[in-house]
CSV table of C-alpha atoms and ligand atoms in Angstrom, one decimal:
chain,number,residue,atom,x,y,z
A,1406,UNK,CA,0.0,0.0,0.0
A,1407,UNK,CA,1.1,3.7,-0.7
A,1408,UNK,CA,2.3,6.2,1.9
A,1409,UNK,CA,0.3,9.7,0.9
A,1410,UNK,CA,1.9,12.7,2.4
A,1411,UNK,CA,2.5,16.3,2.4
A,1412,UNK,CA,5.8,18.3,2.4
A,1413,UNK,CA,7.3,16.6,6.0
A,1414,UNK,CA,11.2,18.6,6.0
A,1415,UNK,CA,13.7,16.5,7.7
A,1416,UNK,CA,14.2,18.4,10.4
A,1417,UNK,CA,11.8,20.3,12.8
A,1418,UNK,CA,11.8,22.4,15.8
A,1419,UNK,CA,11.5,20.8,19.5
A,1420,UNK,CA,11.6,21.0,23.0
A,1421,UNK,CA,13.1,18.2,24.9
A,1422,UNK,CA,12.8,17.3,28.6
A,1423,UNK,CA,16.5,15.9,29.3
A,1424,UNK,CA,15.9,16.2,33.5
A,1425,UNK,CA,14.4,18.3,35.6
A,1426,UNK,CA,14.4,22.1,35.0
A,1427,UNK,CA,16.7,21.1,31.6
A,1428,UNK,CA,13.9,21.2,29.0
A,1429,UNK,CA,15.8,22.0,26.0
A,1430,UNK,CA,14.7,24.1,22.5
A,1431,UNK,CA,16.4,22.2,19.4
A,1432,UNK,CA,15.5,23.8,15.8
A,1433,UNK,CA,17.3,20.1,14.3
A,1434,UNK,CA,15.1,17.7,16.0
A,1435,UNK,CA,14.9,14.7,13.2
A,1436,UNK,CA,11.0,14.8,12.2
A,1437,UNK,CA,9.8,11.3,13.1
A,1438,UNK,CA,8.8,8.6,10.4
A,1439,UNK,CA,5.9,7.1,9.8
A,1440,UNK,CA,6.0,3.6,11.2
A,1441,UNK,CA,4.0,1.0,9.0
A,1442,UNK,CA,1.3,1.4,10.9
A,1443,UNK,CA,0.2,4.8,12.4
A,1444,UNK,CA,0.7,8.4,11.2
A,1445,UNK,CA,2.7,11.7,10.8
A,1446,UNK,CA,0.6,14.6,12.6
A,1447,UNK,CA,1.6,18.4,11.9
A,1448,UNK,CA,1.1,19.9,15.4
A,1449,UNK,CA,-0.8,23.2,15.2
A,1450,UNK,CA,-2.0,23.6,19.0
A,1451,UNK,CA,-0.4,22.0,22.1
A,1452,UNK,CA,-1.7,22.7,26.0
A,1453,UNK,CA,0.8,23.2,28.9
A,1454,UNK,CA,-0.5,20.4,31.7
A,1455,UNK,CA,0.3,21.3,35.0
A,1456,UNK,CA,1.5,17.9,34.9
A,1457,UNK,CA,4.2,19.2,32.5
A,1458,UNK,CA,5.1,21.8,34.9
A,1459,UNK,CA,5.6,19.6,37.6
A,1460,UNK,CA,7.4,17.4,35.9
A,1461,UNK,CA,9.8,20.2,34.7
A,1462,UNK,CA,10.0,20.9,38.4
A,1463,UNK,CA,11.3,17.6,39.4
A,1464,UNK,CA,8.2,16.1,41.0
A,1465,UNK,CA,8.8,12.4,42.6
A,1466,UNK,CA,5.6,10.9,40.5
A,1467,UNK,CA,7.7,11.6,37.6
A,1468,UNK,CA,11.2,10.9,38.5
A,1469,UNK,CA,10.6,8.4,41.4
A,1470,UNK,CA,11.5,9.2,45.2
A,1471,UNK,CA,10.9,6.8,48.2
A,1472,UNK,CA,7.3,5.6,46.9
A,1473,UNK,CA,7.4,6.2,43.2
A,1474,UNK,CA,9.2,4.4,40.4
A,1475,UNK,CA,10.6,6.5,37.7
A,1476,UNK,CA,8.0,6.8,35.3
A,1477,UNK,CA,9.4,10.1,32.8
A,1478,UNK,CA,11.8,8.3,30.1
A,1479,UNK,CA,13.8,11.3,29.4
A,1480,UNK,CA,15.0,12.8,27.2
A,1481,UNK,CA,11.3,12.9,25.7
A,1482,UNK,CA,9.7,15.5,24.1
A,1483,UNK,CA,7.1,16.8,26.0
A,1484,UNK,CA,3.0,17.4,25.6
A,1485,UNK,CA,0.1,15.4,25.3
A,1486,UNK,CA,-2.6,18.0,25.3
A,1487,UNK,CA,-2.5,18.4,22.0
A,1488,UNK,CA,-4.0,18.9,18.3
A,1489,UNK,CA,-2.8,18.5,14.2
A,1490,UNK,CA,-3.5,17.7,10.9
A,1491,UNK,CA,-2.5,14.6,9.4
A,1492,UNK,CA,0.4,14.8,7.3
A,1493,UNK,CA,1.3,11.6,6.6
A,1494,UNK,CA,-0.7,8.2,6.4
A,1495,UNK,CA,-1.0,5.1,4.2
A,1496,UNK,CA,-3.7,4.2,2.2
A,1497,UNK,CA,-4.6,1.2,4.5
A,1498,UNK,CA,-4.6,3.3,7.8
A,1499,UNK,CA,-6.9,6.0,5.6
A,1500,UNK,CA,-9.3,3.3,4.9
A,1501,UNK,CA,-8.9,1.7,8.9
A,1502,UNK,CA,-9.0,5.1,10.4
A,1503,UNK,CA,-11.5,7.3,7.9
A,1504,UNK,CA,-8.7,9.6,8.1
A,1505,UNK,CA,-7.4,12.0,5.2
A,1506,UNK,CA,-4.4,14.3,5.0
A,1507,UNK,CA,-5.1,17.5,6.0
A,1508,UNK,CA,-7.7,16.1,8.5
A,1509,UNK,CA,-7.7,17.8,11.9
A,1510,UNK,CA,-7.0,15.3,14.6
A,1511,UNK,CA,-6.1,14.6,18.1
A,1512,UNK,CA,-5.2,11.0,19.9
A,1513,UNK,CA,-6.4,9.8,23.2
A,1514,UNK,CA,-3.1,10.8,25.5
A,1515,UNK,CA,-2.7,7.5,27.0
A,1516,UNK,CA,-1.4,4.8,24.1
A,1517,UNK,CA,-2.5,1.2,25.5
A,1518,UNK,CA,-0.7,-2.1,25.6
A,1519,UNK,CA,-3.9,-4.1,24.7
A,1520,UNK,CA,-2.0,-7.0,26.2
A,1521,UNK,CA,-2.2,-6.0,30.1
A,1522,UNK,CA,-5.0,-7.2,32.2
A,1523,UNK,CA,-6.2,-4.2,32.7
A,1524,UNK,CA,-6.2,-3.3,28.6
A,1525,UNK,CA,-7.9,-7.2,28.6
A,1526,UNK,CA,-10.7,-6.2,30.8
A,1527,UNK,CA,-11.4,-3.0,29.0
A,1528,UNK,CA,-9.8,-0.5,30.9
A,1529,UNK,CA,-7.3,0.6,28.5
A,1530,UNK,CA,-7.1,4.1,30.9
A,1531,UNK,CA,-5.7,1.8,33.7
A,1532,UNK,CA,-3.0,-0.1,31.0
A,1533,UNK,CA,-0.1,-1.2,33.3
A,1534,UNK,CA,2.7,0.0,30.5
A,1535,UNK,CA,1.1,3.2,30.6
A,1536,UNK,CA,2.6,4.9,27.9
A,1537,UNK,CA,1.5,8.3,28.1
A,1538,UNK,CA,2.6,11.0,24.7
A,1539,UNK,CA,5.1,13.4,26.1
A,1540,UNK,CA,6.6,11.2,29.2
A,1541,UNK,CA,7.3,7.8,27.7
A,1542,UNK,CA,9.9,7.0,24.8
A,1543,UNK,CA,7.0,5.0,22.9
A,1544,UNK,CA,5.4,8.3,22.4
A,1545,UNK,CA,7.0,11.7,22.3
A,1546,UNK,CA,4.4,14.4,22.5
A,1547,UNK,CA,3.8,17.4,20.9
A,1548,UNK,CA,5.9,20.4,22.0
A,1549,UNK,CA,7.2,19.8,18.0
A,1550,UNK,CA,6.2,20.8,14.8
A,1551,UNK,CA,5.3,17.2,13.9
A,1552,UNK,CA,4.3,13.5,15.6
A,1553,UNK,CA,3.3,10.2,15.3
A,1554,UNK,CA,0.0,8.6,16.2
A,1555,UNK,CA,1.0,4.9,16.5
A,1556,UNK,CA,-0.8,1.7,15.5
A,1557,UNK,CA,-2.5,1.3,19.1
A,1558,UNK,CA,-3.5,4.9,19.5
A,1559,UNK,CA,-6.9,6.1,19.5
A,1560,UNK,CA,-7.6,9.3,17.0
A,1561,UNK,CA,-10.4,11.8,16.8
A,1562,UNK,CA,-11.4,13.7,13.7
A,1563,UNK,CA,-12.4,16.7,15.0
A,1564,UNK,CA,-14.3,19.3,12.8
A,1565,UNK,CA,-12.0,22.0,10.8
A,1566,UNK,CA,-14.8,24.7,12.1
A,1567,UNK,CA,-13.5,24.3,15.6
A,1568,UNK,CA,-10.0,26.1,16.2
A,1569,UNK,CA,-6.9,24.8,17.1
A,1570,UNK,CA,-6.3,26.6,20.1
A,1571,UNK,CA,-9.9,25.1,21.5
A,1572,UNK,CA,-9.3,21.4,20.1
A,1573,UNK,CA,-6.3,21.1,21.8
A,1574,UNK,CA,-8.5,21.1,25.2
A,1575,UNK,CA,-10.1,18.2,23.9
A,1576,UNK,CA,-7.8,15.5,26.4
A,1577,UNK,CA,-8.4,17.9,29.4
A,1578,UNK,CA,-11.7,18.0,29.4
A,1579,UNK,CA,-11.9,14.0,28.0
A,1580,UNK,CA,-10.2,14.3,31.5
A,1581,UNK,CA,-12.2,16.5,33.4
A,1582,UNK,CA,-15.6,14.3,32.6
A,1583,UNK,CA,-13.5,11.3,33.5
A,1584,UNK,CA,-12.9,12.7,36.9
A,1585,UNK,CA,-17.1,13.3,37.2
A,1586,UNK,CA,-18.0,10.0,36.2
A,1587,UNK,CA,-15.9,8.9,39.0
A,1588,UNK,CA,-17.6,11.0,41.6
A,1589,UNK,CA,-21.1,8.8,41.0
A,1590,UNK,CA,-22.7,12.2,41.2
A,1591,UNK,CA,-26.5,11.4,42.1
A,1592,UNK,CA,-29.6,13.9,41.8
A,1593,UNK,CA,-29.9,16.6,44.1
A,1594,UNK,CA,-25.7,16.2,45.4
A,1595,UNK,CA,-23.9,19.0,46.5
A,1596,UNK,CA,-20.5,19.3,44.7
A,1597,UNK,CA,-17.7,21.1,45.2
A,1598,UNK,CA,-14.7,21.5,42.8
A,1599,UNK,CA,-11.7,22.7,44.4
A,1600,UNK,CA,-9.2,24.3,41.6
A,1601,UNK,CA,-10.6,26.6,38.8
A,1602,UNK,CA,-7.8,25.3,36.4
A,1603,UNK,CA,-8.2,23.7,33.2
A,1604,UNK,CA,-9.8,20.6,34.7
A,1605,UNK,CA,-11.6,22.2,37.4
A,1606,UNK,CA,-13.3,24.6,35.1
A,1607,UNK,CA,-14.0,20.8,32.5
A,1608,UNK,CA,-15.7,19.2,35.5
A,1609,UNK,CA,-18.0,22.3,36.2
A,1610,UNK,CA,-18.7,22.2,32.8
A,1611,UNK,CA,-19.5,18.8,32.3
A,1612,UNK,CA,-21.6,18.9,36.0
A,1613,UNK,CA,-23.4,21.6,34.5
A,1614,UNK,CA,-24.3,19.5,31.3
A,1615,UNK,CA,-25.1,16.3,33.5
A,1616,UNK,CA,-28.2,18.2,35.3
A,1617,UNK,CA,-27.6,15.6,38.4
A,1618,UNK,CA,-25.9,18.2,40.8
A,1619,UNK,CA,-28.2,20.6,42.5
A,1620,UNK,CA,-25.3,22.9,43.7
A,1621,UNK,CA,-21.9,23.2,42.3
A,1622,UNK,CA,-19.5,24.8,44.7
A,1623,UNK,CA,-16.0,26.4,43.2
A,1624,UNK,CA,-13.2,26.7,44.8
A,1625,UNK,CA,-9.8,28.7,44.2
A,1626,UNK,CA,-7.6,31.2,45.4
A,1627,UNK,CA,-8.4,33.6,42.5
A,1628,UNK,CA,-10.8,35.5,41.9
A,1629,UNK,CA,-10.6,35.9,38.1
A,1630,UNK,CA,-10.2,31.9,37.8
A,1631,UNK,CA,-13.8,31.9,39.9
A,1632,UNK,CA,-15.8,34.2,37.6
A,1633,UNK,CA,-14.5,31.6,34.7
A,1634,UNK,CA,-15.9,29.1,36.8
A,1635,UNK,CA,-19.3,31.4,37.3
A,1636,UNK,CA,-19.5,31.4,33.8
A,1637,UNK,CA,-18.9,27.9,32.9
A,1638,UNK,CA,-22.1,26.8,35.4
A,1639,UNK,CA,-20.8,27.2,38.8
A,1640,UNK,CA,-23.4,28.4,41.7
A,1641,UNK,CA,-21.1,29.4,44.5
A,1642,UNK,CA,-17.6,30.8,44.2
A,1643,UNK,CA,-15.3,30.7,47.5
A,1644,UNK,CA,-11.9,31.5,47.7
A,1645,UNK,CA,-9.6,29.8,50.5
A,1646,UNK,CA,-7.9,32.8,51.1
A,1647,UNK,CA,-10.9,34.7,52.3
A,1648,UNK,CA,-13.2,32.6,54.0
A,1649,UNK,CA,-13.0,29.5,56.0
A,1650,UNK,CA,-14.0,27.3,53.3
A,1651,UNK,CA,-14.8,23.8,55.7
A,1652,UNK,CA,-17.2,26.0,57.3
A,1653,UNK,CA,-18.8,27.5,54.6
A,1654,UNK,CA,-19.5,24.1,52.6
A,1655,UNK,CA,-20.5,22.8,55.4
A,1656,UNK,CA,-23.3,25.7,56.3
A,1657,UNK,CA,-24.6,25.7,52.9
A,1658,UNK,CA,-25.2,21.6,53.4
A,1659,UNK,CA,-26.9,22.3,56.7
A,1660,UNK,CA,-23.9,21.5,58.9
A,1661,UNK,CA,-23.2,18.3,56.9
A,1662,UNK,CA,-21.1,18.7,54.3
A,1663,UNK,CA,-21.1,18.2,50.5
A,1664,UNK,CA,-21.5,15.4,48.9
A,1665,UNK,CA,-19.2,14.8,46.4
A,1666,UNK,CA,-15.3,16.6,46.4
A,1667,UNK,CA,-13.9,17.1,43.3
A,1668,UNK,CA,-9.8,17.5,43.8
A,1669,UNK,CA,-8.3,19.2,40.9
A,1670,UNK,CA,-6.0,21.9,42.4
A,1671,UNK,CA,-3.1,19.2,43.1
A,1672,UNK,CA,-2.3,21.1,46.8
A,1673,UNK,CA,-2.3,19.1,49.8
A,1674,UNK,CA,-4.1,21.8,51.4
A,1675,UNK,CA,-7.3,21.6,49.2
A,1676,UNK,CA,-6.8,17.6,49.6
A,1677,UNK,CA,-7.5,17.9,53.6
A,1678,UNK,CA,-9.9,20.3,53.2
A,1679,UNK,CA,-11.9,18.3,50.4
A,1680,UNK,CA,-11.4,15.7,53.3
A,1681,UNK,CA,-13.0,17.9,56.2
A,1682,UNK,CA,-15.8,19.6,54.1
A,1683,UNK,CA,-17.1,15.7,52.6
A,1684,UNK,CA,-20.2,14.2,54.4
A,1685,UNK,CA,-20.0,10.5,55.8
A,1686,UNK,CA,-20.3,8.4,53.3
A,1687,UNK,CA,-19.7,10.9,50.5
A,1688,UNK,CA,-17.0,10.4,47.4
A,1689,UNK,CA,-14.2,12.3,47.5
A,1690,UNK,CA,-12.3,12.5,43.7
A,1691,UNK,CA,-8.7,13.4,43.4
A,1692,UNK,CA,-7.2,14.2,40.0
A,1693,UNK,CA,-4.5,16.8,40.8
A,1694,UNK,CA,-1.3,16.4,40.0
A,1695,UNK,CA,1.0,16.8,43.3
A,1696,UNK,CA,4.7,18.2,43.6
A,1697,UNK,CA,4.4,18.1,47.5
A,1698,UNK,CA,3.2,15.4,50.0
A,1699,UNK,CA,-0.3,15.5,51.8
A,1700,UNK,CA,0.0,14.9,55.7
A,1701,UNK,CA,-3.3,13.7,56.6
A,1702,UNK,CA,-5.1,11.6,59.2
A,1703,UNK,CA,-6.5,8.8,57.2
A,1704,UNK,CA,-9.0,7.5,60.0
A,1705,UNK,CA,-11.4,10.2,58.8
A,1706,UNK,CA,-11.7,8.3,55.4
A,1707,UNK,CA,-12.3,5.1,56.9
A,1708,UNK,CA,-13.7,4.8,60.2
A,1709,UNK,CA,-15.3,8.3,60.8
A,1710,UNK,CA,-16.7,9.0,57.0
A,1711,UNK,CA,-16.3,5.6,55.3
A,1712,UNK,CA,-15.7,8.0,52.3
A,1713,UNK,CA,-15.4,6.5,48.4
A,1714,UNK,CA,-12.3,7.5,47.4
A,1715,UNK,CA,-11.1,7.4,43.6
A,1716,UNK,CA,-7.9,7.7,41.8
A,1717,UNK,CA,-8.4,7.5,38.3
A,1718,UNK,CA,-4.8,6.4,37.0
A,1719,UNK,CA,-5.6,8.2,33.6
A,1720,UNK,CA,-5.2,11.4,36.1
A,1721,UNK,CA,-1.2,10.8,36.2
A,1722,UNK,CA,-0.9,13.5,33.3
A,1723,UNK,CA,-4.0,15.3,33.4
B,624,LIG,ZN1,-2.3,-2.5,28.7
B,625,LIG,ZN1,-2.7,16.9,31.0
């Protein structure tokens, strides 16, 4: 079968994460080659993750430290929030995929083994290699002018209509809703979102869209990032650094707390909090991404709350 493409130079600018805080800019990166199966992307929109930036700041989850393996296969170019236009495929993968050059496009960020027994049982977000774009040598992401989807990765047309600059928050919010499925959210729950970040404000949006919660709470320590969250459906706006934020969630739910915690600000802080402000026998959700450990007493999840609590793996690089 043929190979269709489009101009691809030889070389191409890059960053590349070599260590921590030595993220290099390289204008004679090699431009990657198709493989036989899977396809040349031209990047034209790429998201910074906090994930990204804590990984640039040496963060154990990334490098390993007393309870982490080292997960980052540097040197990697970074970014896996991203979006392009395929440059490159064969005719085969045109047919398998429905895909055409010049297609806008974006891959699902985590690239599965299918061979794991988590990828067996249909989880392919819980896939024990794990081979995330941007982190993992399998996969360099998308700080670059081009990439390659490989043959296990999951691509989405997306409509030309719909800008770069807004497709690439396509995997964040994928992300964000992720994070509210976990929560179980029921009719009628009180929930609060702590962080009015890129997933914070993608899990108001999506709670606002689900009609289950009858109060969405945001929380941040920034103003401006709350009247975003306002705007993208949230009821209540508190900010930490005014207000006693346990107390206040806990008067608006008549002395009880909410019922569902959404973590997304990645600070221990909001994680203890989120612990303090969550009824008995609510869920409490965390998705940040954490450069610093949380000290907490963990009796209050079992024996006092008998809280659900959820780690969706896929959070690792929000
Ligand atoms: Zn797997
Ligand atoms: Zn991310």
């Amino acid at each position: 079968m043929g190979t269709i493409d489009r101009d691809v130079p030889d070389f191409m600018d890059a960053v590349v994460n070599f260590a921590p805080k030595d993220f290099r800019f390289s204008r004679e990166m090699e431009t990657p080659k198709k493989p036989e199966h899977g396809i040349v992307v031209k990047v034209t929109g790429c998201g910074i993750c906090a994930s990204d930036v804590k990984c640039y700041e040496g963060a154990g989850r990334y490098w390993g430290d007393s309870v982490n393996e080292k997960w980052v296969q540097a040197p990697i170019i970074p970014g896996h929030e991203f979006v392009g236009e395929v440059a490159e495929i064969s005719e085969k993968d045109s047919d398998r995929l429905g895909l055409c050059i010049g297609d806008q496009v974006t891959s699902e960020q985590i690239v599965a083994c299918y061979k794991c027994l988590y990828c067996k049982k249909g989880k392919r977000w819980l896939c024990q290699e794990h081979d995330i774009y941007g982190f993992r040598k399998a996969v360099p992401g998308a700080f670059a002018q081009y990439m390659v989807f490989p043959e296990n990765s999951r691509s989405y047309k997306i409509k030309k209509s719909v800008e770069p600059k807004h497709a690439a928050y396509t995997e964040p919010l994928a992300c964000a809703i992720h994070g509210v499925s976990r929560g179980r959210v029921e009719m009628g729950d009180t929930v609060v979102v702590s962080g009015s970040g890129a997933i914070g404000l993608g899990m108001i949006t999506a709670l606002k869209a689900e009609k289950r919660a009858s109060r969405i709470i945001a929380l941040d320590c920034s103003d401006e990032r709350l009247e975003i969250a306002r705007k993208c459906g949230a009821d209540i706006l508190l900010n930490p650094l005014k207000e006693n934020v346990v107390d206040s969630v806990k008067n608006i739910c008549g002395g009880y707390g909410c019922d569902v915690y959404l973590e997304a600000a990645g600070n221990p802080v909001s994680v203890i909090q989120g612990i303090q402000m969550t009824m008995k026998g609510g869920r409490f959700v965390e998705f940040g991404v954490f450069k610093d450990k949380t000290e907490l007493d963990w009796s209050l999840i079992g024996d006092t709350k008998e809280l659900g609590k959820h780690k969706p793996s896929s959070a690792n690089a929000t």
